[in-house]
XYZ file of C-alpha atoms in Angstrom:
389
model
C 90.532 82.096 86.993
C 89.641 82.002 83.275
C 93.119 83.120 82.347
C 94.722 80.386 84.428
C 92.572 77.818 82.779
C 93.118 79.165 79.232
C 96.868 79.556 79.555
C 97.842 76.609 81.760
C 95.003 74.142 81.295
C 94.889 73.951 85.057
C 92.324 71.962 87.055
C 90.661 72.407 90.470
C 90.845 76.201 90.114
C 89.649 77.822 93.362
C 89.774 81.599 93.818
C 89.580 82.970 97.308
C 87.571 86.033 98.394
C 89.242 89.041 99.920
C 92.949 88.234 99.514
C 93.312 87.771 95.770
C 94.641 84.271 95.708
C 93.907 81.514 93.192
C 94.642 77.882 93.922
C 95.058 75.511 90.994
C 96.518 72.085 90.144
C 98.691 70.920 87.245
C 99.068 67.365 86.068
C 102.803 67.847 85.507
C 105.293 70.740 85.523
C 107.900 70.926 82.775
C 110.059 73.680 81.238
C 107.300 74.561 78.867
C 104.745 74.707 81.649
C 107.018 76.982 83.707
C 107.331 79.368 80.701
C 103.503 79.485 80.572
C 103.295 80.191 84.321
C 105.686 83.069 83.924
C 103.643 84.426 81.021
C 100.708 85.198 83.378
C 100.485 88.960 83.521
C 97.519 89.322 85.912
C 99.480 87.506 88.590
C 102.025 89.019 90.990
C 103.593 85.979 92.630
C 103.364 82.200 92.228
C 103.777 79.775 95.113
C 103.988 75.991 95.377
C 101.277 75.118 97.928
C 102.286 72.328 100.307
C 98.628 72.040 101.491
C 99.514 70.815 104.973
C 96.849 68.543 106.470
C 96.926 70.123 109.912
C 95.274 72.749 111.995
C 96.735 75.439 114.285
C 95.317 76.049 117.764
C 94.238 79.548 118.630
C 96.185 79.634 121.902
C 99.756 80.765 121.626
C 101.783 77.837 123.082
C 99.968 75.063 121.289
C 99.718 77.127 118.142
C 103.497 77.671 118.014
C 104.135 73.972 118.627
C 101.844 72.996 115.814
C 103.441 75.537 113.417
C 106.854 74.090 114.205
C 105.543 70.641 113.404
C 104.099 71.611 109.962
C 107.187 70.534 107.934
C 107.145 67.096 109.522
C 103.605 66.537 108.162
C 104.702 67.132 104.522
C 105.486 63.932 102.602
C 109.040 63.616 101.176
C 107.566 63.321 97.698
C 105.841 66.633 98.048
C 108.998 68.359 99.262
C 110.910 66.909 96.278
C 108.230 68.079 93.830
C 108.494 71.589 95.273
C 112.260 71.596 94.865
C 111.933 70.374 91.251
C 109.492 73.173 90.367
C 111.629 75.717 92.184
C 114.708 74.669 90.234
C 112.878 74.937 86.917
C 111.678 78.427 87.926
C 115.164 79.490 88.955
C 116.588 78.244 85.680
C 113.963 80.171 83.731
C 114.997 83.343 85.610
C 118.733 82.618 84.953
C 119.492 82.219 88.670
C 122.329 80.104 89.984
C 121.055 76.894 91.633
C 123.236 75.696 94.596
C 123.332 72.025 95.666
C 120.787 70.862 98.209
C 123.191 70.897 101.167
C 123.982 74.579 100.529
C 120.390 75.812 100.345
C 119.392 78.517 102.754
C 115.916 79.888 103.448
C 113.810 82.606 105.026
C 110.214 82.625 106.189
C 107.681 85.410 105.744
C 104.614 85.072 107.968
C 101.325 86.941 107.993
C 99.425 87.163 111.284
C 95.688 87.418 111.636
C 93.426 88.701 114.327
C 92.055 85.265 115.098
C 95.425 84.084 116.365
C 97.296 85.687 119.284
C 100.674 84.896 117.678
C 102.730 87.639 116.017
C 104.379 87.032 112.667
C 107.915 87.021 114.157
C 107.078 84.122 116.489
C 105.335 82.284 113.646
C 108.416 82.727 111.340
C 110.763 81.544 114.067
C 108.638 78.467 114.888
C 108.380 77.373 111.278
C 112.110 77.977 110.688
C 112.962 75.580 113.592
C 110.651 72.989 111.979
C 112.250 73.409 108.586
C 115.792 73.046 109.945
C 114.813 69.945 111.932
C 112.755 68.122 109.255
C 114.280 69.191 105.971
C 117.882 69.946 107.130
C 118.272 73.287 105.532
C 119.626 76.440 107.180
C 117.845 79.690 107.759
C 119.221 83.129 106.710
C 117.026 86.124 106.414
C 119.423 88.045 104.066
C 121.366 85.458 101.963
C 118.668 82.979 101.097
C 117.647 80.855 98.190
C 114.228 79.505 99.340
C 111.508 81.849 100.438
C 108.576 80.319 102.315
C 105.233 81.932 103.071
C 103.110 81.105 106.164
C 99.626 82.476 106.673
C 97.112 81.290 109.321
C 93.515 81.079 108.016
C 90.286 79.771 109.452
C 90.356 76.758 107.189
C 93.934 75.853 107.963
C 97.450 77.260 107.504
C 98.721 78.316 104.045
C 102.293 77.122 103.634
C 104.014 77.828 100.275
C 107.338 78.192 98.491
C 107.806 81.340 96.341
C 108.745 80.651 92.743
C 109.492 84.214 91.559
C 111.292 87.077 93.158
C 109.894 89.960 91.154
C 106.136 90.244 90.271
C 105.369 88.560 86.979
C 103.707 91.662 85.631
C 106.914 93.673 85.934
C 108.351 91.721 82.983
C 106.204 93.856 80.627
C 107.201 97.298 81.818
C 110.510 99.154 81.868
C 112.561 98.617 85.036
C 113.675 102.256 85.031
C 110.169 103.644 84.372
C 109.197 106.960 85.935
C 106.546 106.288 88.612
C 103.762 108.567 89.675
C 102.661 108.986 93.262
C 99.950 106.324 92.921
C 101.272 104.123 90.115
C 98.879 101.398 89.058
C 100.150 97.861 89.354
C 100.803 96.392 85.902
C 98.880 93.249 86.880
C 95.809 95.313 87.660
C 96.154 97.228 84.396
C 96.404 93.942 82.418
C 93.302 92.568 84.186
C 91.289 95.765 83.456
C 92.179 95.703 79.735
C 91.377 92.008 79.531
C 87.921 92.624 81.004
C 87.216 95.059 78.140
C 87.490 92.075 75.660
C 88.558 94.316 72.788
C 89.380 93.128 69.291
C 92.316 93.950 66.985
C 91.904 97.439 65.636
C 90.038 98.703 68.690
C 90.741 102.009 70.446
C 91.149 101.901 74.213
C 91.308 105.153 76.182
C 92.586 105.965 79.684
C 91.473 109.563 80.373
C 93.374 109.789 83.726
C 96.554 107.904 82.913
C 98.981 109.154 85.604
C 102.351 107.547 84.730
C 100.869 105.710 81.684
C 100.854 102.173 83.072
C 97.662 101.297 81.200
C 99.173 102.307 77.889
C 102.524 100.617 78.582
C 100.998 97.296 79.537
C 98.472 97.469 76.693
C 101.036 98.130 73.955
C 103.100 95.138 75.022
C 100.384 92.613 75.905
C 97.601 93.552 73.477
C 99.146 93.953 70.002
C 96.937 95.383 67.315
C 95.002 97.622 69.747
C 95.598 101.402 69.781
C 95.773 103.112 73.206
C 94.962 106.716 73.738
C 95.978 107.997 77.182
C 95.901 111.450 78.735
C 95.909 113.463 81.966
C 95.445 116.994 83.132
C 98.650 117.111 85.228
C 101.778 118.253 83.467
C 103.858 116.092 85.743
C 101.829 112.991 84.838
C 102.070 113.783 81.108
C 105.899 114.136 81.430
C 106.128 110.771 83.176
C 103.854 109.179 80.566
C 105.949 110.493 77.739
C 109.119 109.114 79.395
C 107.516 105.650 79.893
C 105.775 105.456 76.466
C 108.242 107.067 74.136
C 109.461 103.721 72.798
C 106.089 101.968 72.849
C 104.085 101.428 69.635
C 100.361 102.014 69.176
C 100.152 104.544 72.063
C 99.503 108.266 71.972
C 99.724 110.620 74.973
C 97.589 113.782 75.133
C 97.247 116.434 77.820
C 93.547 117.097 78.361
C 90.747 117.610 80.907
C 88.854 114.348 81.484
C 85.764 116.497 82.147
C 85.917 117.902 78.563
C 87.595 115.345 76.324
C 88.657 116.644 72.884
C 87.147 113.604 71.216
C 84.214 113.115 68.838
C 81.089 111.254 69.883
C 81.170 107.424 69.650
C 84.818 106.935 68.778
C 86.218 104.840 71.699
C 85.726 101.070 71.909
C 86.650 100.844 75.609
C 87.722 102.951 78.522
C 90.025 101.537 81.205
C 91.142 103.902 83.907
C 92.282 104.116 87.527
C 90.330 107.088 88.801
C 91.725 109.413 91.530
C 90.895 108.215 95.040
C 92.488 108.047 98.514
C 94.559 110.796 100.134
C 97.643 110.955 97.941
C 95.764 111.727 94.748
C 92.500 113.684 94.917
C 90.008 113.649 97.787
C 86.331 113.040 98.319
C 85.431 116.733 97.824
C 87.213 117.188 94.526
C 86.041 113.786 93.281
C 82.402 114.913 93.682
C 83.109 117.581 91.042
C 85.394 115.354 88.878
C 83.442 112.108 88.592
C 80.073 113.314 87.222
C 81.379 115.185 84.149
C 84.081 112.583 83.551
C 81.531 109.756 83.482
C 79.353 111.829 81.230
C 82.256 112.185 78.793
C 83.031 108.490 78.928
C 79.408 107.797 78.094
C 79.493 110.278 75.242
C 82.669 108.960 73.635
C 81.918 105.235 73.777
C 81.305 103.898 70.313
C 78.071 102.148 70.958
C 76.498 98.790 71.965
C 79.111 96.324 73.280
C 81.626 99.088 74.039
C 82.750 98.993 77.689
C 84.222 101.083 80.490
C 86.291 99.463 83.221
C 86.864 101.928 86.067
C 88.726 101.460 89.330
C 87.981 103.589 92.371
C 87.441 103.481 96.108
C 84.650 106.079 95.825
C 82.014 103.351 95.738
C 79.007 105.336 96.904
C 79.813 108.225 94.543
C 80.272 105.881 91.537
C 77.006 104.007 92.301
C 75.174 107.341 92.513
C 76.569 108.490 89.157
C 75.959 105.224 87.461
C 72.309 105.456 88.420
C 72.111 108.810 86.652
C 73.489 107.292 83.441
C 71.636 103.997 83.510
C 69.550 105.028 80.535
C 72.625 104.727 78.234
C 75.465 103.244 80.342
C 74.655 100.043 82.152
C 76.531 98.975 85.254
C 76.898 95.198 84.902
C 78.732 94.525 88.117
C 81.509 95.659 90.462
C 84.045 93.729 92.397
C 86.229 94.308 95.447
C 89.912 94.962 94.678
C 92.699 95.422 97.347
C 94.901 98.288 96.155
C 97.805 98.656 98.597
C 95.497 98.019 101.563
C 92.753 100.313 100.237
C 89.394 98.650 99.605
C 88.629 99.754 96.078
C 86.045 98.567 93.599
C 86.313 97.680 89.889
C 83.240 98.858 88.026
C 82.230 97.160 84.745
C 79.999 99.229 82.485
C 78.716 98.587 78.973
C 77.043 101.024 76.499
C 73.362 100.519 75.826
C 71.555 101.293 72.620
C 69.665 104.594 72.670
C 66.965 105.365 70.097
C 68.146 108.216 67.750
C 64.834 109.908 68.382
C 65.955 110.617 71.914
C 69.221 112.321 70.865
C 69.892 115.915 69.757
C 72.197 116.816 66.892
C 75.262 116.443 69.134
C 74.316 112.991 70.360
C 73.043 114.136 73.763
C 69.863 112.843 75.315
C 66.926 115.212 74.877
C 65.315 114.070 78.138
C 65.612 111.364 80.774
C 62.026 111.027 81.912
C 60.845 107.783 83.553
C 59.272 106.843 80.243
C 62.528 107.228 78.239
C 63.853 103.698 78.836
C 60.803 102.279 77.041
C 62.276 103.546 73.757
C 65.691 101.995 74.537
C 66.952 98.457 74.457
C 69.895 96.747 76.084
C 71.836 94.689 73.552
C 72.529 92.099 76.235
C 68.849 91.994 77.278
C 69.683 92.559 80.930
C 67.516 95.581 81.779
C 66.421 94.007 85.033
C 69.918 93.090 86.263
C 71.137 94.809 89.346
C 74.840 95.398 90.125
C 76.291 92.854 92.549
C 79.371 93.066 94.683
C 81.645 90.162 95.575
């Protein structure tokens, strides 16, 4: 939401919970504005929202009839505005723009449990309405316009897609070598942005996989050095392939449980930790997360340094964060949908620890209940508790 406001100067910004959508309004859309829209790297797809003022009944027959009638409720001026923005977007992407009478479309529908209508029936009903009201022909293979329909409790979402490829893919190589669980570039961009690093900072991804974090960081965050590594030889080979031509990135093979780094040298950690079934499992993560989090805590430079960690192992991460609360504060964590998996993004920051509590190697001498009295949080939020959203 903040990025949309800062880049576009948008108004009426409304994020939705659970499905990762942000609704916003623009006073006008020009070539310059379209370029700014396509510069958003934390966004996958952009739609023109028709915002139909109608509802859809939960019974099948009436629901399909109301879906078919949605295009007839859209004002002609709104339809023309959608076409104008779509043409500007197509021109920016160097796509040929056919005349209006030759336009063809397809519909992608998403069904929900609250409506006993499958997505095929929804698509067909809306297609009939589009052909009747806007006089354009449907074609599921050779199409120019791509419409989205999703039924929600507060009304249907009806939009026109403005970009074919995810916006974040513009910053990574199209022939990049992907790992089994490649991180989305948009997610990597968001995680690095949350670290709020400055020019000259060092950002580390101790479990880099195919190196997406380093690749996105080197392109979108100039002046910041990225140090990425992994234990897997396959992952290191893929990272070298993807990052060989990228500046300000170094790839190292290491064990995240024993990082070959000095104390207090990293300004921020940003990493997609192993979770799920294709990479790691709950049993191995129990032995991986504790020492890895301890190493992250050790290597963070000091107050105001941050760690942004993505994982679906919520309970395990909360348990480990409680063990490190004396020096690594969990500010908050948020739900993130990663390919249908309910993951969480954890946001830590380093707290100040009195030197009298550290040994010669920078490790805590003890963690008794009285230890926090000799420590202070630079943000003065000792009583804050992590919240989910």
